[in-house]
XYZ file of C-alpha atoms in Angstrom:
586
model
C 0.000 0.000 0.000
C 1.244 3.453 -0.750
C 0.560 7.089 1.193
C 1.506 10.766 1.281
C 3.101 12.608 4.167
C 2.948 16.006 4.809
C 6.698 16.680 5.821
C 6.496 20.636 5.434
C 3.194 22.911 5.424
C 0.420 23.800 6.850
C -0.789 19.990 7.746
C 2.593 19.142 8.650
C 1.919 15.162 9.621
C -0.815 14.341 8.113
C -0.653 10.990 6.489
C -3.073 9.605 3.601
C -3.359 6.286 1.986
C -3.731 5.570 -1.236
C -5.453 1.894 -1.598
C -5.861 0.784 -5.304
C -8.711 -1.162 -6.276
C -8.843 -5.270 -6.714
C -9.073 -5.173 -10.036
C -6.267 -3.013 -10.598
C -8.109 -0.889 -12.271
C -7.282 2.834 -10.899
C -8.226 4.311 -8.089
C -8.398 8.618 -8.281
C -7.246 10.941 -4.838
C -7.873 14.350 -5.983
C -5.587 16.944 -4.030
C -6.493 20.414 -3.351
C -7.896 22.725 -1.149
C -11.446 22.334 -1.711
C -13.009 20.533 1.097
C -14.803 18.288 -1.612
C -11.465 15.864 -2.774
C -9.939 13.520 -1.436
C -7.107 14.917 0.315
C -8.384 18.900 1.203
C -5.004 20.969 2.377
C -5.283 23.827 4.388
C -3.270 25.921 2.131
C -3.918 28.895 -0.030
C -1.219 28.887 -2.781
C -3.151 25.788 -4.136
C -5.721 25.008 -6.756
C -9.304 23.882 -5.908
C -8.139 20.424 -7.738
C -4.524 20.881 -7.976
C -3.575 17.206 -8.948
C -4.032 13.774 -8.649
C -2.739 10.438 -8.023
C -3.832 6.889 -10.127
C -3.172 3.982 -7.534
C -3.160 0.647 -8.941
C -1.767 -2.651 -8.021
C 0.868 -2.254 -10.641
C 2.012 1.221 -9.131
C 1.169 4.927 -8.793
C 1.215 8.016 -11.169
C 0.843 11.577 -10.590
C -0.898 13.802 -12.964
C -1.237 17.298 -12.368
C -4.867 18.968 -13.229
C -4.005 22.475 -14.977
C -3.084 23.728 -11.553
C -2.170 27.677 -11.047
C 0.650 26.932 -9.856
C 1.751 23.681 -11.204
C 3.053 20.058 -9.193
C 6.531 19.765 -8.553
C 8.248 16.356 -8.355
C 11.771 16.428 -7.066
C 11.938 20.245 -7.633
C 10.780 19.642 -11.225
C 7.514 20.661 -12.642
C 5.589 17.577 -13.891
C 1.810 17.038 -15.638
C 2.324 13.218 -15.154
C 4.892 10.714 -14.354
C 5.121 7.381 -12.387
C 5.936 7.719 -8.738
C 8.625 5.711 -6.837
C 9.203 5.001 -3.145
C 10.117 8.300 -1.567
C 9.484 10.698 -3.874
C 8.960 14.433 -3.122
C 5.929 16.311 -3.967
C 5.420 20.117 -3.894
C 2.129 21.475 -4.163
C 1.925 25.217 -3.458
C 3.490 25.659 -0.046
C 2.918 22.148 0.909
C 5.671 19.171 0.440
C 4.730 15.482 0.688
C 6.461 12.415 0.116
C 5.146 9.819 -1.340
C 6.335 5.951 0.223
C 5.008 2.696 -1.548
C 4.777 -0.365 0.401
C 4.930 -2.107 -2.615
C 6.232 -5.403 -1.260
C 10.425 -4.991 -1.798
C 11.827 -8.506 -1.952
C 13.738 -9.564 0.845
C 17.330 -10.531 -0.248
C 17.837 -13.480 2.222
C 21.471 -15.303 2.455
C 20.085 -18.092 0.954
C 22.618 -20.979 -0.268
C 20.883 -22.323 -3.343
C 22.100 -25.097 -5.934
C 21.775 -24.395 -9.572
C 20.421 -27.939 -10.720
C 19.632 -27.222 -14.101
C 19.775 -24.492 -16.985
C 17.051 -24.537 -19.964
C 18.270 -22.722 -23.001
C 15.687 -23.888 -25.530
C 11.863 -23.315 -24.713
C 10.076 -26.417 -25.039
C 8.263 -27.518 -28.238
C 4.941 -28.496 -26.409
C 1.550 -26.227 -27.885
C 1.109 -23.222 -25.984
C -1.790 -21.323 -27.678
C -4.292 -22.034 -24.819
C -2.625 -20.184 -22.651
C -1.440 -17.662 -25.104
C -5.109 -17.004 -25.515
C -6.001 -17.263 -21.807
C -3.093 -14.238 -21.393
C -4.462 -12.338 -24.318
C -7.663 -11.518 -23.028
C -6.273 -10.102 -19.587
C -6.835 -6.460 -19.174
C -4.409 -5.672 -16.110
C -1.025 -7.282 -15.081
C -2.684 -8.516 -11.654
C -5.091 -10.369 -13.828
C -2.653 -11.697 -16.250
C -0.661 -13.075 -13.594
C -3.404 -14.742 -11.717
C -4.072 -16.399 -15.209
C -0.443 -17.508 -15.585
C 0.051 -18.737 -12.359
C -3.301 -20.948 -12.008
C -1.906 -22.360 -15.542
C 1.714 -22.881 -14.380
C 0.720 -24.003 -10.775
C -1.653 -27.002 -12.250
C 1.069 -28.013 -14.627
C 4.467 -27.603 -11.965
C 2.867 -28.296 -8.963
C 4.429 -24.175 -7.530
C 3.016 -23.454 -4.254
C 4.157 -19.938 -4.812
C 4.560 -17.078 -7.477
C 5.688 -13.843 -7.881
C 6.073 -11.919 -10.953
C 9.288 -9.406 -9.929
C 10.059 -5.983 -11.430
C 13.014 -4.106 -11.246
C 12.584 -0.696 -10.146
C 15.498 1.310 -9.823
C 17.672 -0.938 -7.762
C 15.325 -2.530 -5.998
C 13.219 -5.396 -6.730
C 9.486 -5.176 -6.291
C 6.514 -8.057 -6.191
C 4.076 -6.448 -8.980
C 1.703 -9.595 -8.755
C 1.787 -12.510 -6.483
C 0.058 -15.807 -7.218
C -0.021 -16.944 -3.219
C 1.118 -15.382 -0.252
C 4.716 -15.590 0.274
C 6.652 -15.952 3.786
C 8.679 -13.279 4.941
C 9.016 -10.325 7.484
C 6.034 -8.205 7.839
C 4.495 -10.054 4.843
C 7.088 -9.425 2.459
C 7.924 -11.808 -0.233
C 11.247 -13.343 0.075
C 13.621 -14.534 -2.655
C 17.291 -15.304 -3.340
C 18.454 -12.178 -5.124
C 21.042 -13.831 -6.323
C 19.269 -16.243 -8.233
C 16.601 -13.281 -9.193
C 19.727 -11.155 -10.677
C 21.255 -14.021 -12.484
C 18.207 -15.692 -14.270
C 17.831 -11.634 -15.277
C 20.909 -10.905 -16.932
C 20.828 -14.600 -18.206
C 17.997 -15.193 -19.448
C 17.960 -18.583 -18.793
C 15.391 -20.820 -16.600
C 17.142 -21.960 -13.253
C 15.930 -24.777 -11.660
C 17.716 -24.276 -8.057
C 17.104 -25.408 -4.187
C 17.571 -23.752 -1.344
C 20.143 -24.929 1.620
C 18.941 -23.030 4.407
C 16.876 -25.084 7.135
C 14.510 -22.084 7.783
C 13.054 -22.369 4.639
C 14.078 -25.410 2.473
C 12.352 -24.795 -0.976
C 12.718 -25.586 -4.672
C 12.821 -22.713 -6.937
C 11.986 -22.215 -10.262
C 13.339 -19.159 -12.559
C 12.817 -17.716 -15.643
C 13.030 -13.927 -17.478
C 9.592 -12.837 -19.172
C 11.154 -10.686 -22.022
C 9.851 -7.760 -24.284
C 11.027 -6.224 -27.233
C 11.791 -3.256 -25.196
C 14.087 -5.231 -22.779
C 13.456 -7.149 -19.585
C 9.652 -7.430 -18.393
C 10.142 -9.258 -15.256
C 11.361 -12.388 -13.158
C 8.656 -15.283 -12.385
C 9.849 -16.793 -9.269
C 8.437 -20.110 -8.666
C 8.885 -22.154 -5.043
C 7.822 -25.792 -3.321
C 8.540 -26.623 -0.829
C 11.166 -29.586 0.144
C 8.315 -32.127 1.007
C 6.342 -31.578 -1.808
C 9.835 -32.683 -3.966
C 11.672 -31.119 -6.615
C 10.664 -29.154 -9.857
C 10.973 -31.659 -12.931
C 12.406 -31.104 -16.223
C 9.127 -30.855 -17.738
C 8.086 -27.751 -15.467
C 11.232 -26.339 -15.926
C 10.258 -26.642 -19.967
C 7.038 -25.472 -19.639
C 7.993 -22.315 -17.887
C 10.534 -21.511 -20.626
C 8.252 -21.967 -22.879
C 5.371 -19.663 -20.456
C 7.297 -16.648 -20.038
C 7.498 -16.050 -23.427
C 3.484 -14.935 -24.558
C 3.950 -14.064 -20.796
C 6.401 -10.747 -21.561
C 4.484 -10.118 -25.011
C 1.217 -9.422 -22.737
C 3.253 -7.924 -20.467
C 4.080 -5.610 -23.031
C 0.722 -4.928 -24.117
C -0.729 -4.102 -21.333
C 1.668 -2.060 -20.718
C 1.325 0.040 -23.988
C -2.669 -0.141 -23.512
C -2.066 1.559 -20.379
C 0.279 3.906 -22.077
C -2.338 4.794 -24.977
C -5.026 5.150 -22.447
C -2.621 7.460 -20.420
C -2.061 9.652 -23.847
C -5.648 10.038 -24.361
C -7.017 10.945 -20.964
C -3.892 13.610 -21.490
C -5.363 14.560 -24.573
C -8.436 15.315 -23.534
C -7.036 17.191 -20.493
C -4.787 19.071 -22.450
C -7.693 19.990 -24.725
C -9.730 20.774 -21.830
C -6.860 22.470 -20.097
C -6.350 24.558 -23.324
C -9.987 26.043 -22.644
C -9.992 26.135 -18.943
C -12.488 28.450 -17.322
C -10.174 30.154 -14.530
C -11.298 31.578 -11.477
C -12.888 31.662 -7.974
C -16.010 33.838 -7.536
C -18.999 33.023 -6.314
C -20.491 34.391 -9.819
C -18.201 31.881 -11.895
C -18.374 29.237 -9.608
C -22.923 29.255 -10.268
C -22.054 28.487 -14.028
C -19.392 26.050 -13.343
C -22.066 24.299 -11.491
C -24.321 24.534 -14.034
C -22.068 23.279 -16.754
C -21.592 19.974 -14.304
C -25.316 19.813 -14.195
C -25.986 19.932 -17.662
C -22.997 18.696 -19.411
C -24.481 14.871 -19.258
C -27.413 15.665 -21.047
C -28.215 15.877 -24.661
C -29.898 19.220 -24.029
C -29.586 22.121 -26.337
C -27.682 25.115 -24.526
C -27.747 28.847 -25.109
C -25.213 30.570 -23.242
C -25.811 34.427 -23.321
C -23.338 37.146 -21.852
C -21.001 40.094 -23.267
C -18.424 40.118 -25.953
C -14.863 38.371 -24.295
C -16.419 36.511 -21.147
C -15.462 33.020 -22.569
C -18.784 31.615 -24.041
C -16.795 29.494 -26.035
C -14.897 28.082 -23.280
C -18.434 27.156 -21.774
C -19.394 25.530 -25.019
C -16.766 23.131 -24.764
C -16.403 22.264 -20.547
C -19.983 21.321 -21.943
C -18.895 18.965 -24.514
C -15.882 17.165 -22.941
C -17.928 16.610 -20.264
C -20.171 15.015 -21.525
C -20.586 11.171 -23.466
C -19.948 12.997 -26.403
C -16.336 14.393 -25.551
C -14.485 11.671 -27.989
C -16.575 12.796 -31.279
C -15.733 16.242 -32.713
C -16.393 19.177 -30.984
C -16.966 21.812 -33.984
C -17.155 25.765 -34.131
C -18.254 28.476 -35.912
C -18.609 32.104 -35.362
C -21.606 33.036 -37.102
C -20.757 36.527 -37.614
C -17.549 36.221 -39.329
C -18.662 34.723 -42.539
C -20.765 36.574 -45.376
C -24.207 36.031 -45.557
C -24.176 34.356 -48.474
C -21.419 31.466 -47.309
C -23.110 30.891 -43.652
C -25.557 28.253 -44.690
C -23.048 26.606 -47.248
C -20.601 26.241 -44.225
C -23.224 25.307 -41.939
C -25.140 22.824 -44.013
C -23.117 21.962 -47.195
C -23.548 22.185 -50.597
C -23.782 20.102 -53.528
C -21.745 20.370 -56.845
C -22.894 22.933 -59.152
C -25.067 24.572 -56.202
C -23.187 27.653 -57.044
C -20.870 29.524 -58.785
C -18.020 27.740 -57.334
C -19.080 24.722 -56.124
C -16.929 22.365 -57.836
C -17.625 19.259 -55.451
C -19.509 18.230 -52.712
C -19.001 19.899 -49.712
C -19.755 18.643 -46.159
C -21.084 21.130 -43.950
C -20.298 21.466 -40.039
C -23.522 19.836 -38.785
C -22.476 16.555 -41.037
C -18.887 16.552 -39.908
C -19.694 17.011 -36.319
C -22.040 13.937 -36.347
C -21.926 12.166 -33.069
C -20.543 15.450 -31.026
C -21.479 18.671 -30.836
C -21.683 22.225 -32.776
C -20.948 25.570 -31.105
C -22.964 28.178 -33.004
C -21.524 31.885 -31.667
C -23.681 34.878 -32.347
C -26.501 32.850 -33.154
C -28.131 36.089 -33.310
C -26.457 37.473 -36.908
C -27.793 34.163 -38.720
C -30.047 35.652 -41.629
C -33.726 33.939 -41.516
C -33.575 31.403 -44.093
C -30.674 29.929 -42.121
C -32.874 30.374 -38.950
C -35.697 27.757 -40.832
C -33.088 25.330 -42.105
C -31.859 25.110 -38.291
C -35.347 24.715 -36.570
C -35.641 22.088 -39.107
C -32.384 20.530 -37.891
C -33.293 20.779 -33.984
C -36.960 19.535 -34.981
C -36.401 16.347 -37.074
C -32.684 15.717 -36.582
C -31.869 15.884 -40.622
C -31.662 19.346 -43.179
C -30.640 19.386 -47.157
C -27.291 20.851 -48.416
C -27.559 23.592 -50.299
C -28.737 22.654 -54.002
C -29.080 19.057 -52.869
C -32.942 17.497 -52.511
C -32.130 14.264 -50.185
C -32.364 15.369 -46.549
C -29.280 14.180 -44.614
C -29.303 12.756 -40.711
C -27.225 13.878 -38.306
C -27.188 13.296 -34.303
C -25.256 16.336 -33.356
C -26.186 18.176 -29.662
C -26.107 22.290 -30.077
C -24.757 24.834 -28.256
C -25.604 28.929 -29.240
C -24.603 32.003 -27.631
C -25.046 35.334 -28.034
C -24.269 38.681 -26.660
C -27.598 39.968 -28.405
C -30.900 40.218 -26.282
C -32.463 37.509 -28.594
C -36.033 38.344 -26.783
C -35.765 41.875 -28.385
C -34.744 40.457 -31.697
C -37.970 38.024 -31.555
C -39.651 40.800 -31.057
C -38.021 43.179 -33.723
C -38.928 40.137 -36.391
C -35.281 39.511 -36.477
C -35.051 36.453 -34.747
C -37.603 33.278 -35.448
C -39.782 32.931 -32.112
C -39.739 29.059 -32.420
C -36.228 28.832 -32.584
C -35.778 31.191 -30.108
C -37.800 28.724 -27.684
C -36.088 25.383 -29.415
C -32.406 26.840 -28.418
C -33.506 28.207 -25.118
C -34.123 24.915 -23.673
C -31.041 25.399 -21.109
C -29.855 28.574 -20.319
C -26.326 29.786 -18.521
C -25.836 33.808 -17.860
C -22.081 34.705 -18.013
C -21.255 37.445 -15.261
C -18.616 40.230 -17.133
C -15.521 40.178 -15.738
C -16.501 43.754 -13.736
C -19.127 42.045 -11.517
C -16.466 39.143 -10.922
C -13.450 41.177 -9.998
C -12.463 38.378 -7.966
C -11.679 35.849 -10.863
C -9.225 39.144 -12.458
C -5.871 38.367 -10.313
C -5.974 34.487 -10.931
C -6.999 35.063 -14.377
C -3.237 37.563 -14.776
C -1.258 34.549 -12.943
C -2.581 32.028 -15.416
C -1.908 34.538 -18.454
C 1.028 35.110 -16.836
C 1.909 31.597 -16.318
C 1.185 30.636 -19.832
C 2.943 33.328 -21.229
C 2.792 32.390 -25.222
C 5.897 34.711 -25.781
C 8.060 32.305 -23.454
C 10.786 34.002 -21.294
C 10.602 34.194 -17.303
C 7.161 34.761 -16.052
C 6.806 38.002 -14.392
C 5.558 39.361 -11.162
C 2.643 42.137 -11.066
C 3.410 44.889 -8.831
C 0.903 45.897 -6.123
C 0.098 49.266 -7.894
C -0.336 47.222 -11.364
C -2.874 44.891 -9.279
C -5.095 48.059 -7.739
C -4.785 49.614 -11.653
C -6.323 46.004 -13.278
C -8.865 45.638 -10.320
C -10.213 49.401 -10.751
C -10.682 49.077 -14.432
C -14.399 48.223 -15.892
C -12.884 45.689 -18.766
C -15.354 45.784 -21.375
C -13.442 43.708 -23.447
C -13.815 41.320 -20.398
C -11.886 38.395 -20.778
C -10.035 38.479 -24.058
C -9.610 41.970 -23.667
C -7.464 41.421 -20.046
C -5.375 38.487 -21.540
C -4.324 41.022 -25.104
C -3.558 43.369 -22.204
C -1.335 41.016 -20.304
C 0.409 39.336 -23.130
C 1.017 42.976 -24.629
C 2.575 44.154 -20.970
C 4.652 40.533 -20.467
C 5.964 41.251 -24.252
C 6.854 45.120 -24.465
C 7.375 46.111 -20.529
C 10.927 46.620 -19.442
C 12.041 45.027 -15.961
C 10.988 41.571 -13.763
C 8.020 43.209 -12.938
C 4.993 44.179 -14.471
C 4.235 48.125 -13.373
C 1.286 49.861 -14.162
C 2.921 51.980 -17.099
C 3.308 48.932 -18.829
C -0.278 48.026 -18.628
C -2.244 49.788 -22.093
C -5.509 50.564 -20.998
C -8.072 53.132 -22.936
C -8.969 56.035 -21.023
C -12.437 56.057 -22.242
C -13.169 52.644 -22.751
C -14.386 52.669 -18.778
C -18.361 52.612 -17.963
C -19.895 55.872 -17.488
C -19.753 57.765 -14.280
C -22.958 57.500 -12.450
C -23.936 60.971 -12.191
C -24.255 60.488 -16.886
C -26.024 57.002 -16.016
C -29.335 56.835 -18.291
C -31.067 53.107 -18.825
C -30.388 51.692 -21.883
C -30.586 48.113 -23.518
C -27.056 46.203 -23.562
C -27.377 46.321 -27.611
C -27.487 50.072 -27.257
C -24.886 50.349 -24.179
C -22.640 47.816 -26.909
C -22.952 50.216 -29.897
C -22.246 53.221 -27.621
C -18.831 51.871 -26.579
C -17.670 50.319 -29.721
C -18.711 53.752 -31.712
C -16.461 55.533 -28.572
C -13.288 53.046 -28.910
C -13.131 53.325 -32.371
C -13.339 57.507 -32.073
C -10.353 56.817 -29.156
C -8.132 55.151 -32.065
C -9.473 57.486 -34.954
C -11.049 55.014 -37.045
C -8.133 52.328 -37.019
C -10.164 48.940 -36.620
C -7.498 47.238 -36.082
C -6.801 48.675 -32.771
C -10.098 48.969 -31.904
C -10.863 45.426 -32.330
C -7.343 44.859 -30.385
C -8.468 46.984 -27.422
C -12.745 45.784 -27.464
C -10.933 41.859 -27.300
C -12.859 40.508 -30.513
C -11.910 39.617 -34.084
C -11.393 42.565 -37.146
C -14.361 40.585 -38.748
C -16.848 40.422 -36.165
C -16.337 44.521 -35.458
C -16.865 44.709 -39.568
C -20.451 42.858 -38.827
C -20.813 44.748 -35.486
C -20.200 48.141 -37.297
C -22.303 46.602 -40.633
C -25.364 46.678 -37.901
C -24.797 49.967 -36.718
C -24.825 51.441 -40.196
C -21.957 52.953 -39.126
């Protein structure tokens, strides 16, 4: 069994075990300071789920979770790695060390007698058990197989398949409990060591009156090297091992290291996806800790598992995207293609064709067929951003979609099925566009099934700070991260951000590239003067369309008609201001 101590910290001594299931399939401890994990530490500099640790039979591996500020093994910053007996860990201010009581074999002075060597593996049919091994899923299990087949045909009493970690040899799977101190499996090391760098099945016996016992040795080999040591033992009484088991376990070991092998690439591939998927989720991770972000990150748990269509509303920059997909990769559907399209920042007249396809000759243009997004996201899901700008015969081609699950391509007549679940957002008031005869009611209703509010960053000032360290922390220029200075903190916290999001991280980057120094001041941070909210002495109600045109109109006056910049400083792309501007008939 393997734990963590707390050797420096703020639970300095506390001790947790780490048990992996039966099966050795794994078994998840979540660290982090929220009181929900596994192990919940008392300290600040932590992440809510800062890492983790897979325990199985076979060993343990660490695997950090996108923490703030990262998981340190032995002073090096790690996102996953196997862990060994006495390892250091370093989350935030708090340092554990990791032991595994892994059963070390006990080198006893054992005075064995080689009695035979087997070079050749025996001719005799081994397919059954080749098969048997095949369809193991775990090295426990596999072992358990081999050893039931090995024990019926030798007449072992005991088995241990032996590992070399390090410099120390460890029991990864036993077939029956072996003697030893403290339950520890014993062996002669010396035989262990030789039969290793051998290769060759030993058929020895022990000279020692406290535990007089035939062995039986043999090297389960990969092509990537040495996979282990089976170490066989009867006892005196029950008579030696006979050149037939001595055969057959030459001949065993060898489909024995081949699934040895496997499993241990299956566990590999399964490692690279679930870091796939994390790193894809990790790439669009919603930061931050206010009470304002933490009601939608409870409502993407909530309704991430269902096949319900979501419309996620809020202001330009305050990550609707990012909600889109913690939506999809958490739900069944997070292995099939998660697909996006802004629909503002295509012409009218390409929107549908991108959307739905076309056929050949369905325009000027159309040379082939052309799969749209809804048939190339079948089986996942489609993010549809500013739902609102989609132009009304679009509007009845998707109602159609969300009604009967099929649509035409554009100049085709055959209707084409798709299961894909959507997501929309908007920063429109879609309710006011209904009722402008902008926006189709129905669809309005058919999109609106599930509905998430994102908070700007203004009335979330909290989530600002942990949003600069993780900017800061994933610095795309590279270099040193830098420190903000307590002035550049106040300057950041008393700004209004209307660019929100996007707009804070263009400010950050731009401050980590072009300011001078280790520190980030508040000269070096670029923000417009009259990009702020109005005081509240010139406060008039208005609708968030008209409070939206009012600042874009004013940013672009601050940079004299250079969209470029303005786009830059509002956070959003040169083509959705064009569409933005394009509805403002300005």
């Amino acid at each position: 069994m393997a734990r963590l101590i707390v050797i420096d910290g703020p639970d300095l001594g506390a001790e947790y075990k780490l048990e992996p299931l039966d099966n050795d399939s794994a078994r998840e401890t979540i660290i982090g300071r929220d009181p929900g994990v596994d192990i919940p530490l008392n300290d600040r500099a932590i992440s809510r789920e800062h890492c983790k640790i897979e325990t199985r039979l076979s060993g343990s591996r660490l695997i950090d979770l996108g923490s703030r500020n990262r998981t340190y093994l032995n002073n090096d910053p790690v996102e996953t790695c196997r862990l060994s007996n006495g390892d250091l860990l370093l989350v935030g201010d708090t340092e554990l060390r990791f032991e595994d009581d892994s059963p070390e074999v006990e080198g006893t002075a054992f005075s064995s007698t080689i009695l035979k060597e087997i070079d050749a593996p025996p001719e005799e049919n081994l397919l059954k058990l080749s098969a048997a091994l095949g369809a193991s899923g775990s090295a426990q299990e596999l072992f358990d197989e081999f050893f039931a087949w090995i024990a019926g045909e030798t007449g072992a009493e005991r088995g241990m398949l032996l590992e070399k970690t390090g410099r120390r040899w460890v029991a990864r799977a036993s077939g029956s409990v072996t003697p030893g101190e403290k339950g520890s499996p014993r062996a002669d090391m010396e035989i262990v060591e030789r039969t290793a760098k051998e290769g060759k099945t030993l058929l020895s016996r022990t000279e020692t009156s406290e535990l007089p016992a035939f062995i039986l040795s043999a090297r389960a080999s990969s092509s990537k090297g040495i996979a282990g040591v089976v170490y066989l033992e009867r006892a005196e009484t029950a008579g030696a091992f006979d050149d037939m088991a001595a055969e057959l376990l030459a001949g065993a070991v060898a489909p024995l290291g081949i699934n040895l092998e496997r499993i241990a690439e299956q566990e590999l591939l399964l490692e690279a996806n679930r870091n796939l998927l994390r790193s894809i989720s990790d790439d669009r991770k919603i930061i931050g800790e206010s009470e304002e972000l933490q009601e939608v990150l409870d409502f993407i748990q909530r309704a991430a598992p269902t096949p319900m269509t979501v419309l996620v509303q809020g202001e330009t920059g305050t990550g609707k995207e990012l909600v889109a997909s913690a939506l999809h990769y958490g739900s069944q559907r997070r292995n099939a293609p998660f697909i996006a399209l802004n629909c503002a920042a295509l012409p009218e007249n390409l929107v549908e064709s991108e959307l739905f396809g076309h056929e050949k000759g369905a325009f000027t243009g159309a040379i082939a067929r052309k799969k749209g997004r809804f048939e190339l996201a079948d089986g996942g899901t489609v993010f549809l951003d500013e739902v609102g700008e989609l132009t009304l015969s679009c509007q009845a081609k998707l109602l159609r979609l969300l009604e009967e699950r099929c649509f035409e391509r554009v100049g085709g007549t055959s209707s084409v099925e798709v299961e894909v679940r959507i997501i929309a957002a908007t920063n429109r008031n879609l309710q006011e566009a209904v009722e402008a005869k902008e926006f189709r009611e129905d669809l309005f209703y058919r999109l609106n099934v599930l509905n998430v509010l994102i908070p700007p960053l203004r009335q979330r000032t909290d989530d600002i700070l942990p949003l600069v360290d993780f900017f800061i922390a994933n610095n795309p220029a590279g270099g040193r991260p830098k420190k903000m200075t307590k002035k550049a903190e106040k300057k950041l916290l008393s700004y209004s951000w209307p660019g929100n999001v996007r707009q804070l991280r263009n400010v950050i980057e731009s401050a980590l590239v072009l300011g001078e120094g280790k520190e980030i001041r508040p000269d070096d941070l670029v923000l417009p003067e009259n990009a702020g909210l109005a005081r509240a002495a010139d406060w008039e109600p208005m609708s968030l369309q008209a409070l939206e045109r009012q600042h874009v109109l004013k940013v672009l006056e601050y940079t004299e008609g250079n969209k470029k910049k303005a786009a830059e400083l509002l956070g959003i792309e040169r083509c959705t201001l064009y569409s933005k501007l394009k509805n403002y008939d300005a």
